[in-house]
C-alpha cells in the first residue's frame, strides 16, 4: 500500500544528484532489467524495476530501510541492457550509500568497511599467512596499509560518534 | 612486456594457486610482473557503504603504479572493474580529480591519468596473443574438456572495457582454453553471476545462484570449470561441498584457474601450478594427461 502522505517527491532528485546523473527519471518501466536479473530468478522479492518505480514515486523511507537494496549482486547485466541507460547498478550503489548515512547499513557491508578501514585490506594478514606464502615461493604481503587507514579515518570517526 | 601485479585482498591469502600459476606462465611468456608492496585493497568492498572511499582507494593504487611508470595487471575481476572504472572516471572529470588529489595529498600521493588496467587473461589474449601462446604449448590437452566461467566484472559494464570481448556472447576465455588443445564446452547460463557479492547478505540466494551453474556445467560431463576470479572460485569450489550437503546432490567438479590450465599446456608441473591448493581434487583430469 502506498501512503501518499509519506511520499517524498524530491527523492528522485536527491538520488540523481548523488549519482551525478539524472538517468533515473528516464526509466519507462520496460522491465528489461528485471527480466535479466540473476537474483530475481532465484527470489522474486528482489525486483529492480520495482525499486526504480519506488524511487520515482518517492517512497524514500521504504526503499532506504528495505532489505532488498542489499541484494543486488552488482553483475551489471541490467546496466548494459537498459534501453534508457538508467545505470541501475550505479543507482543501487547510490541507494545503499544514502541508506548507510541514514543508519541502515547491512551488517555484512559494515564489517567489510571496518576491516578495510583497519587494515587497508579485506582480510587480516597474519605472520602465518606470510610464512605460508614464503613456503610457496611467494613474496610477503604488507599486513597493514597505514595510508589507507589514514584516508578512511573519517569513517571510523563517524562510526564512533554514532 | 611489463606490468605491476595487482593481487588484491583475496588472492594472496585464499587463492595462492591462482597467483602461483599466473606467475609461472608469465615467466614462460617473458611477461614481467612487478610486485609493488604498497598496493592495498582495490576499494571494491567499501563501495556499498561509501562510493567515494572506493574512488579514493582505487586512485591511490593507480597513483602507485603511475609513480613506477607501470600499467597494471589484475587477477581478480572485482579489482579489474573498480580500478578500470576509477581510471576512466578520474581521467575524464577534472573536478573529481582535484577533489581526490586533495585527499591523496594527505599521504603524499598524487593521481595522474594514464595507467592502463588489464585483467591478466585479457593481457594473454590481447597483448601476448593466441599465436604466441600456441607456440609454447608442449603438452597435449586434447583429451580434456572444460567450461568457461567469465564472471561479471571481466565483461561488464562493457563501456569501460572498450568492448574487447562481446559482453553478451563472450569468446576470449573460450579461445584461451582452445589454444591449449582442450575443448571448451558451452552451457546454459554462461553469463550468469556467481553470487559471490551477496554471499554475506543472503547465503541462500547466493548458493542457489552458484548451484544453477554447477547443475548446468556438470550436465555436460566436462573435466573442470575454468575461472579467472577468486570470488567466483569461492562460490563454485570452496562452497561446492556446502551446496552438495544442502541440496543432497553431488558434483565433484574441479575448478581450475585459467593459468593453471595454461601452465599444464606449457608442460609445467603440478607443484609449480599450485594444484595442491585446489579443494576439489583434479586428480582424474591430471591422470588423463599423464601428470603425476
Ligand atoms: S531496463 Fe531500464 S528503462 Fe527498462 S524498466 Fe529497467 S531501468 Fe527502466
Ligand atoms: S546489477 Fe543488480 S539489479 Fe542489475 S541485473 Fe545484476 S543483480 Fe540484478
CSV table of N, CA and C in Angstrom, one decimal, chain A residues 18 38-39 42-43 45 70-77 79-81 87 93 96-97 100 105-106 108-110 112-113 116 120-123 125 129 132-133 136 138-142 145 147-148 150-152 154-155, chain B residues 7-10 12-14 16 19-20 23 35 37-41 44-51 53 56-57 60 85 103 106-107 109 152-153 156-159 168 193 197-198 200-202 205 208-209 212 277:
chain,number,residue,atom,x,y,z
A,18,UNK,N,23.1,12.7,-6.1
A,18,UNK,CA,24.2,11.9,-5.5
A,18,UNK,C,24.9,11.0,-6.6
A,38,UNK,N,19.9,-11.9,-12.4
A,38,UNK,CA,20.2,-13.3,-11.8
A,38,UNK,C,19.7,-13.5,-10.4
A,39,UNK,N,19.5,-12.4,-9.7
A,39,UNK,CA,19.0,-12.5,-8.3
A,39,UNK,C,17.5,-12.7,-8.3
A,42,UNK,N,16.2,-16.2,-8.8
A,42,UNK,CA,16.2,-17.1,-7.6
A,42,UNK,C,15.1,-16.6,-6.6
A,43,UNK,N,14.9,-15.3,-6.4
A,43,UNK,CA,14.0,-14.9,-5.4
A,43,UNK,C,13.2,-13.6,-5.9
A,45,UNK,N,11.3,-11.6,-4.5
A,45,UNK,CA,11.2,-10.4,-3.7
A,45,UNK,C,12.1,-9.3,-4.2
A,70,UNK,N,20.1,-4.4,-0.6
A,70,UNK,CA,21.4,-5.0,-0.4
A,70,UNK,C,21.6,-6.3,-1.2
A,71,UNK,N,20.5,-6.7,-1.9
A,71,UNK,CA,20.6,-7.9,-2.6
A,71,UNK,C,21.2,-7.9,-4.1
A,72,UNK,N,21.4,-6.7,-4.6
A,72,UNK,CA,22.0,-6.6,-5.9
A,72,UNK,C,23.4,-7.2,-5.9
A,73,UNK,N,23.6,-8.1,-6.8
A,73,UNK,CA,25.0,-8.7,-6.8
A,73,UNK,C,26.0,-7.9,-7.7
A,74,UNK,N,25.6,-6.7,-8.1
A,74,UNK,CA,26.4,-5.8,-9.0
A,74,UNK,C,26.9,-6.5,-10.2
A,75,UNK,N,26.1,-7.3,-10.9
A,75,UNK,CA,26.5,-8.1,-12.0
A,75,UNK,C,26.6,-7.2,-13.3
A,76,UNK,N,25.9,-6.0,-13.3
A,76,UNK,CA,25.9,-5.1,-14.4
A,76,UNK,C,25.1,-5.6,-15.6
A,77,UNK,N,24.4,-6.6,-15.5
A,77,UNK,CA,23.6,-7.1,-16.6
A,77,UNK,C,22.6,-6.0,-17.0
A,79,UNK,N,22.6,-2.9,-16.3
A,79,UNK,CA,23.3,-1.7,-16.6
A,79,UNK,C,23.6,-1.7,-18.1
A,80,UNK,N,24.1,-2.8,-18.6
A,80,UNK,CA,24.4,-2.9,-20.0
A,80,UNK,C,23.2,-3.0,-20.9
A,81,UNK,N,22.1,-3.6,-20.4
A,81,UNK,CA,20.9,-3.9,-21.3
A,81,UNK,C,19.8,-2.8,-21.3
A,87,UNK,N,21.4,3.2,-15.7
A,87,UNK,CA,22.6,2.8,-14.9
A,87,UNK,C,22.2,2.3,-13.6
A,93,UNK,N,24.0,1.3,-5.9
A,93,UNK,CA,25.1,1.7,-5.0
A,93,UNK,C,24.8,3.0,-4.4
A,96,UNK,N,22.3,2.5,-1.6
A,96,UNK,CA,23.0,1.9,-0.4
A,96,UNK,C,23.8,3.0,0.3
A,97,UNK,N,24.5,3.8,-0.4
A,97,UNK,CA,25.3,4.9,0.2
A,97,UNK,C,24.4,5.8,1.1
A,100,UNK,N,23.1,4.0,4.2
A,100,UNK,CA,24.2,3.9,5.2
A,100,UNK,C,24.2,5.2,6.0
A,105,UNK,N,22.8,0.6,7.5
A,105,UNK,CA,23.8,-0.3,6.8
A,105,UNK,C,23.6,-1.8,7.1
A,106,UNK,N,23.8,-2.6,6.1
A,106,UNK,CA,23.7,-4.0,6.3
A,106,UNK,C,24.9,-4.5,7.0
A,108,UNK,N,26.8,-7.1,6.9
A,108,UNK,CA,27.9,-7.7,6.1
A,108,UNK,C,28.8,-6.6,5.5
A,109,UNK,N,28.2,-5.5,5.0
A,109,UNK,CA,29.0,-4.4,4.4
A,109,UNK,C,29.6,-3.6,5.5
A,110,UNK,N,29.0,-3.5,6.6
A,110,UNK,CA,29.5,-2.7,7.8
A,110,UNK,C,30.9,-3.4,8.2
A,112,UNK,N,32.8,-5.4,6.3
A,112,UNK,CA,33.8,-5.2,5.3
A,112,UNK,C,34.4,-3.8,5.4
A,113,UNK,N,33.6,-2.8,5.6
A,113,UNK,CA,34.2,-1.4,5.7
A,113,UNK,C,35.1,-1.3,7.0
A,116,UNK,N,38.5,-3.0,6.0
A,116,UNK,CA,39.3,-2.3,5.1
A,116,UNK,C,39.8,-1.0,5.8
A,120,UNK,N,43.3,-1.7,5.5
A,120,UNK,CA,43.6,-1.4,4.1
A,120,UNK,C,43.4,-2.7,3.3
A,121,UNK,N,42.9,-3.7,3.9
A,121,UNK,CA,42.6,-5.0,3.2
A,121,UNK,C,41.3,-5.6,3.8
A,122,UNK,N,40.8,-6.5,3.0
A,122,UNK,CA,39.5,-7.2,3.4
A,122,UNK,C,39.8,-8.3,4.4
A,123,UNK,N,41.0,-8.9,4.4
A,123,UNK,CA,41.3,-9.9,5.4
A,123,UNK,C,42.5,-9.5,6.2
A,125,UNK,N,45.9,-10.0,7.5
A,125,UNK,CA,47.0,-10.9,7.2
A,125,UNK,C,47.9,-11.2,8.4
A,129,UNK,N,50.3,-16.3,7.5
A,129,UNK,CA,50.0,-16.3,6.1
A,129,UNK,C,51.2,-16.0,5.3
A,132,UNK,N,53.4,-19.1,5.1
A,132,UNK,CA,52.8,-20.0,4.2
A,132,UNK,C,53.2,-19.6,2.7
A,133,UNK,N,53.1,-18.2,2.5
A,133,UNK,CA,53.5,-17.7,1.2
A,133,UNK,C,54.9,-18.0,0.9
A,136,UNK,N,55.6,-21.3,-0.4
A,136,UNK,CA,55.1,-21.5,-1.8
A,136,UNK,C,56.0,-20.7,-2.7
A,138,UNK,N,56.3,-17.4,-2.7
A,138,UNK,CA,55.6,-16.1,-3.0
A,138,UNK,C,56.1,-15.0,-2.1
A,139,UNK,N,56.2,-13.8,-2.5
A,139,UNK,CA,56.7,-12.7,-1.7
A,139,UNK,C,55.7,-12.4,-0.6
A,140,UNK,N,56.2,-11.8,0.5
A,140,UNK,CA,55.2,-11.5,1.6
A,140,UNK,C,54.3,-10.3,1.2
A,141,UNK,N,53.1,-10.2,1.8
A,141,UNK,CA,52.3,-9.0,1.6
A,141,UNK,C,52.2,-8.2,2.9
A,142,UNK,N,52.0,-6.9,2.6
A,142,UNK,CA,52.0,-6.0,3.7
A,142,UNK,C,50.8,-6.2,4.6
A,145,UNK,N,48.0,-1.3,5.7
A,145,UNK,CA,48.3,-0.2,4.9
A,145,UNK,C,48.0,1.1,5.6
A,147,UNK,N,48.5,4.1,5.0
A,147,UNK,CA,48.0,5.2,4.2
A,147,UNK,C,46.5,5.1,4.0
A,148,UNK,N,46.0,3.9,3.8
A,148,UNK,CA,44.6,3.7,3.6
A,148,UNK,C,43.8,3.9,4.9
A,150,UNK,N,44.6,5.9,7.1
A,150,UNK,CA,44.5,7.4,7.3
A,150,UNK,C,43.4,8.0,6.4
A,151,UNK,N,43.4,7.5,5.1
A,151,UNK,CA,42.4,8.0,4.2
A,151,UNK,C,41.0,7.8,4.6
A,152,UNK,N,40.8,6.6,5.3
A,152,UNK,CA,39.4,6.2,5.7
A,152,UNK,C,39.1,6.6,7.2
A,154,UNK,N,38.1,9.2,8.6
A,154,UNK,CA,36.8,9.9,8.8
A,154,UNK,C,35.6,9.0,9.0
A,155,UNK,N,35.6,7.8,8.4
A,155,UNK,CA,34.5,6.9,8.5
A,155,UNK,C,34.5,6.3,10.0
B,7,UNK,N,47.4,-7.8,-6.8
B,7,UNK,CA,46.8,-9.1,-6.3
B,7,UNK,C,45.5,-8.9,-5.6
B,8,UNK,N,45.3,-7.7,-5.0
B,8,UNK,CA,44.0,-7.5,-4.2
B,8,UNK,C,44.1,-8.2,-2.9
B,9,UNK,N,42.9,-8.4,-2.2
B,9,UNK,CA,42.9,-9.0,-0.9
B,9,UNK,C,42.8,-10.5,-0.8
B,10,UNK,N,42.0,-11.1,-1.7
B,10,UNK,CA,41.6,-12.5,-1.6
B,10,UNK,C,42.7,-13.4,-2.1
B,12,UNK,N,46.1,-13.3,-2.4
B,12,UNK,CA,47.3,-13.7,-1.6
B,12,UNK,C,47.1,-14.5,-0.4
B,13,UNK,N,45.8,-14.6,0.1
B,13,UNK,CA,45.6,-15.5,1.3
B,13,UNK,C,44.6,-16.6,1.0
B,14,UNK,N,43.8,-16.5,-0.1
B,14,UNK,CA,42.9,-17.6,-0.3
B,14,UNK,C,43.0,-18.2,-1.8
B,16,UNK,N,46.2,-18.7,-3.6
B,16,UNK,CA,47.6,-18.7,-4.0
B,16,UNK,C,47.9,-19.6,-5.2
B,19,UNK,N,47.7,-17.3,-8.0
B,19,UNK,CA,48.9,-16.4,-8.1
B,19,UNK,C,50.1,-17.2,-8.6
B,20,UNK,N,50.3,-18.4,-8.0
B,20,UNK,CA,51.5,-19.2,-8.4
B,20,UNK,C,51.5,-19.5,-9.9
B,23,UNK,N,52.1,-16.4,-12.1
B,23,UNK,CA,53.5,-16.0,-12.2
B,23,UNK,C,54.3,-17.0,-13.0
B,35,UNK,N,56.1,-6.7,-8.3
B,35,UNK,CA,55.3,-6.6,-7.1
B,35,UNK,C,55.5,-5.2,-6.4
B,37,UNK,N,54.7,-3.3,-3.1
B,37,UNK,CA,54.3,-3.6,-1.8
B,37,UNK,C,53.1,-2.7,-1.3
B,38,UNK,N,53.0,-1.5,-1.8
B,38,UNK,CA,52.0,-0.6,-1.3
B,38,UNK,C,50.6,-0.8,-1.8
B,39,UNK,N,50.5,-1.6,-2.9
B,39,UNK,CA,49.1,-1.8,-3.4
B,39,UNK,C,48.3,-2.4,-2.2
B,40,UNK,N,47.1,-1.8,-2.0
B,40,UNK,CA,46.2,-2.3,-0.9
B,40,UNK,C,45.0,-3.0,-1.6
B,41,UNK,N,43.9,-3.0,-0.8
B,41,UNK,CA,42.6,-3.4,-1.3
B,41,UNK,C,42.3,-2.5,-2.4
B,44,UNK,N,36.8,-2.0,-3.8
B,44,UNK,CA,35.5,-2.6,-4.1
B,44,UNK,C,34.7,-2.9,-2.8
B,45,UNK,N,35.3,-3.5,-1.8
B,45,UNK,CA,34.5,-3.9,-0.6
B,45,UNK,C,33.8,-2.7,0.1
B,46,UNK,N,34.2,-1.4,-0.1
B,46,UNK,CA,33.6,-0.3,0.6
B,46,UNK,C,32.7,0.5,-0.3
B,47,UNK,N,32.5,0.0,-1.5
B,47,UNK,CA,31.6,0.7,-2.5
B,47,UNK,C,30.2,0.8,-2.0
B,48,UNK,N,29.7,-0.3,-1.4
B,48,UNK,CA,28.3,-0.3,-0.9
B,48,UNK,C,28.1,0.8,0.2
B,49,UNK,N,29.1,1.0,1.0
B,49,UNK,CA,28.9,1.9,2.1
B,49,UNK,C,29.3,3.3,1.7
B,50,UNK,N,30.4,3.5,1.0
B,50,UNK,CA,30.8,4.8,0.6
B,50,UNK,C,31.5,4.8,-0.7
B,51,UNK,N,30.8,5.1,-1.8
B,51,UNK,CA,31.4,5.0,-3.1
B,51,UNK,C,32.7,5.9,-3.3
B,53,UNK,N,34.9,6.6,-1.0
B,53,UNK,CA,36.0,5.9,-0.4
B,53,UNK,C,36.7,5.0,-1.5
B,56,UNK,N,38.7,7.0,-3.9
B,56,UNK,CA,40.0,7.4,-3.3
B,56,UNK,C,41.0,6.3,-3.2
B,57,UNK,N,40.5,5.1,-2.8
B,57,UNK,CA,41.4,4.0,-2.6
B,57,UNK,C,41.9,3.5,-4.0
B,60,UNK,N,44.5,5.9,-5.3
B,60,UNK,CA,45.8,5.7,-4.6
B,60,UNK,C,46.6,4.6,-5.3
B,85,UNK,N,37.2,1.3,-13.9
B,85,UNK,CA,36.2,2.3,-13.8
B,85,UNK,C,36.7,3.6,-13.2
B,103,UNK,N,42.7,14.8,-1.2
B,103,UNK,CA,42.7,13.8,-0.2
B,103,UNK,C,44.0,13.0,-0.2
B,106,UNK,N,47.3,14.2,1.6
B,106,UNK,CA,47.5,13.9,3.0
B,106,UNK,C,48.5,12.8,3.2
B,107,UNK,N,48.6,11.9,2.2
B,107,UNK,CA,49.5,10.8,2.3
B,107,UNK,C,50.7,10.9,1.3
B,109,UNK,N,50.6,11.5,-2.0
B,109,UNK,CA,50.5,10.8,-3.3
B,109,UNK,C,49.6,11.7,-4.2
B,152,UNK,N,31.2,-11.6,-14.0
B,152,UNK,CA,30.6,-10.4,-14.5
B,152,UNK,C,31.6,-9.3,-14.8
B,153,UNK,N,32.4,-9.0,-13.8
B,153,UNK,CA,33.2,-7.8,-13.9
B,153,UNK,C,34.4,-7.9,-14.9
B,156,UNK,N,31.6,-6.7,-17.9
B,156,UNK,CA,30.6,-5.6,-17.8
B,156,UNK,C,31.1,-4.6,-16.7
B,157,UNK,N,30.7,-3.3,-16.7
B,157,UNK,CA,30.0,-2.7,-17.8
B,157,UNK,C,30.9,-2.6,-19.1
B,158,UNK,N,30.3,-2.9,-20.2
B,158,UNK,CA,31.1,-3.1,-21.4
B,158,UNK,C,31.8,-1.8,-21.8
B,159,UNK,N,31.2,-0.6,-21.4
B,159,UNK,CA,31.7,0.7,-21.8
B,159,UNK,C,33.1,0.9,-21.2
B,168,UNK,N,27.7,-9.9,-24.4
B,168,UNK,CA,26.5,-10.8,-24.4
B,168,UNK,C,26.8,-12.2,-24.9
B,193,UNK,N,25.8,-14.7,-13.0
B,193,UNK,CA,26.7,-14.3,-11.9
B,193,UNK,C,26.9,-15.4,-10.9
B,197,UNK,N,29.1,-11.7,-4.5
B,197,UNK,CA,28.9,-10.3,-3.9
B,197,UNK,C,27.8,-10.3,-2.9
B,198,UNK,N,26.9,-11.2,-2.9
B,198,UNK,CA,25.8,-11.2,-1.9
B,198,UNK,C,25.9,-12.4,-0.9
B,200,UNK,N,27.4,-12.7,1.8
B,200,UNK,CA,27.2,-12.3,3.2
B,200,UNK,C,25.9,-11.6,3.4
B,201,UNK,N,25.1,-11.4,2.4
B,201,UNK,CA,23.8,-10.7,2.6
B,201,UNK,C,22.7,-11.8,2.7
B,202,UNK,N,22.7,-12.7,1.8
B,202,UNK,CA,21.7,-13.8,1.7
B,202,UNK,C,22.4,-15.0,1.2
B,205,UNK,N,20.3,-17.3,-1.3
B,205,UNK,CA,20.2,-16.9,-2.7
B,205,UNK,C,21.5,-17.1,-3.4
B,208,UNK,N,22.2,-20.7,-4.2
B,208,UNK,CA,21.3,-21.1,-5.3
B,208,UNK,C,21.9,-20.6,-6.7
B,209,UNK,N,22.4,-19.4,-6.7
B,209,UNK,CA,23.0,-18.9,-7.9
B,209,UNK,C,24.1,-19.8,-8.4
B,212,UNK,N,22.9,-23.3,-9.6
B,212,UNK,CA,22.4,-23.4,-11.0
B,212,UNK,C,23.5,-23.6,-12.0
B,277,UNK,N,46.5,-26.8,-3.7
B,277,UNK,CA,45.5,-26.0,-3.1
B,277,UNK,C,44.1,-26.1,-3.7
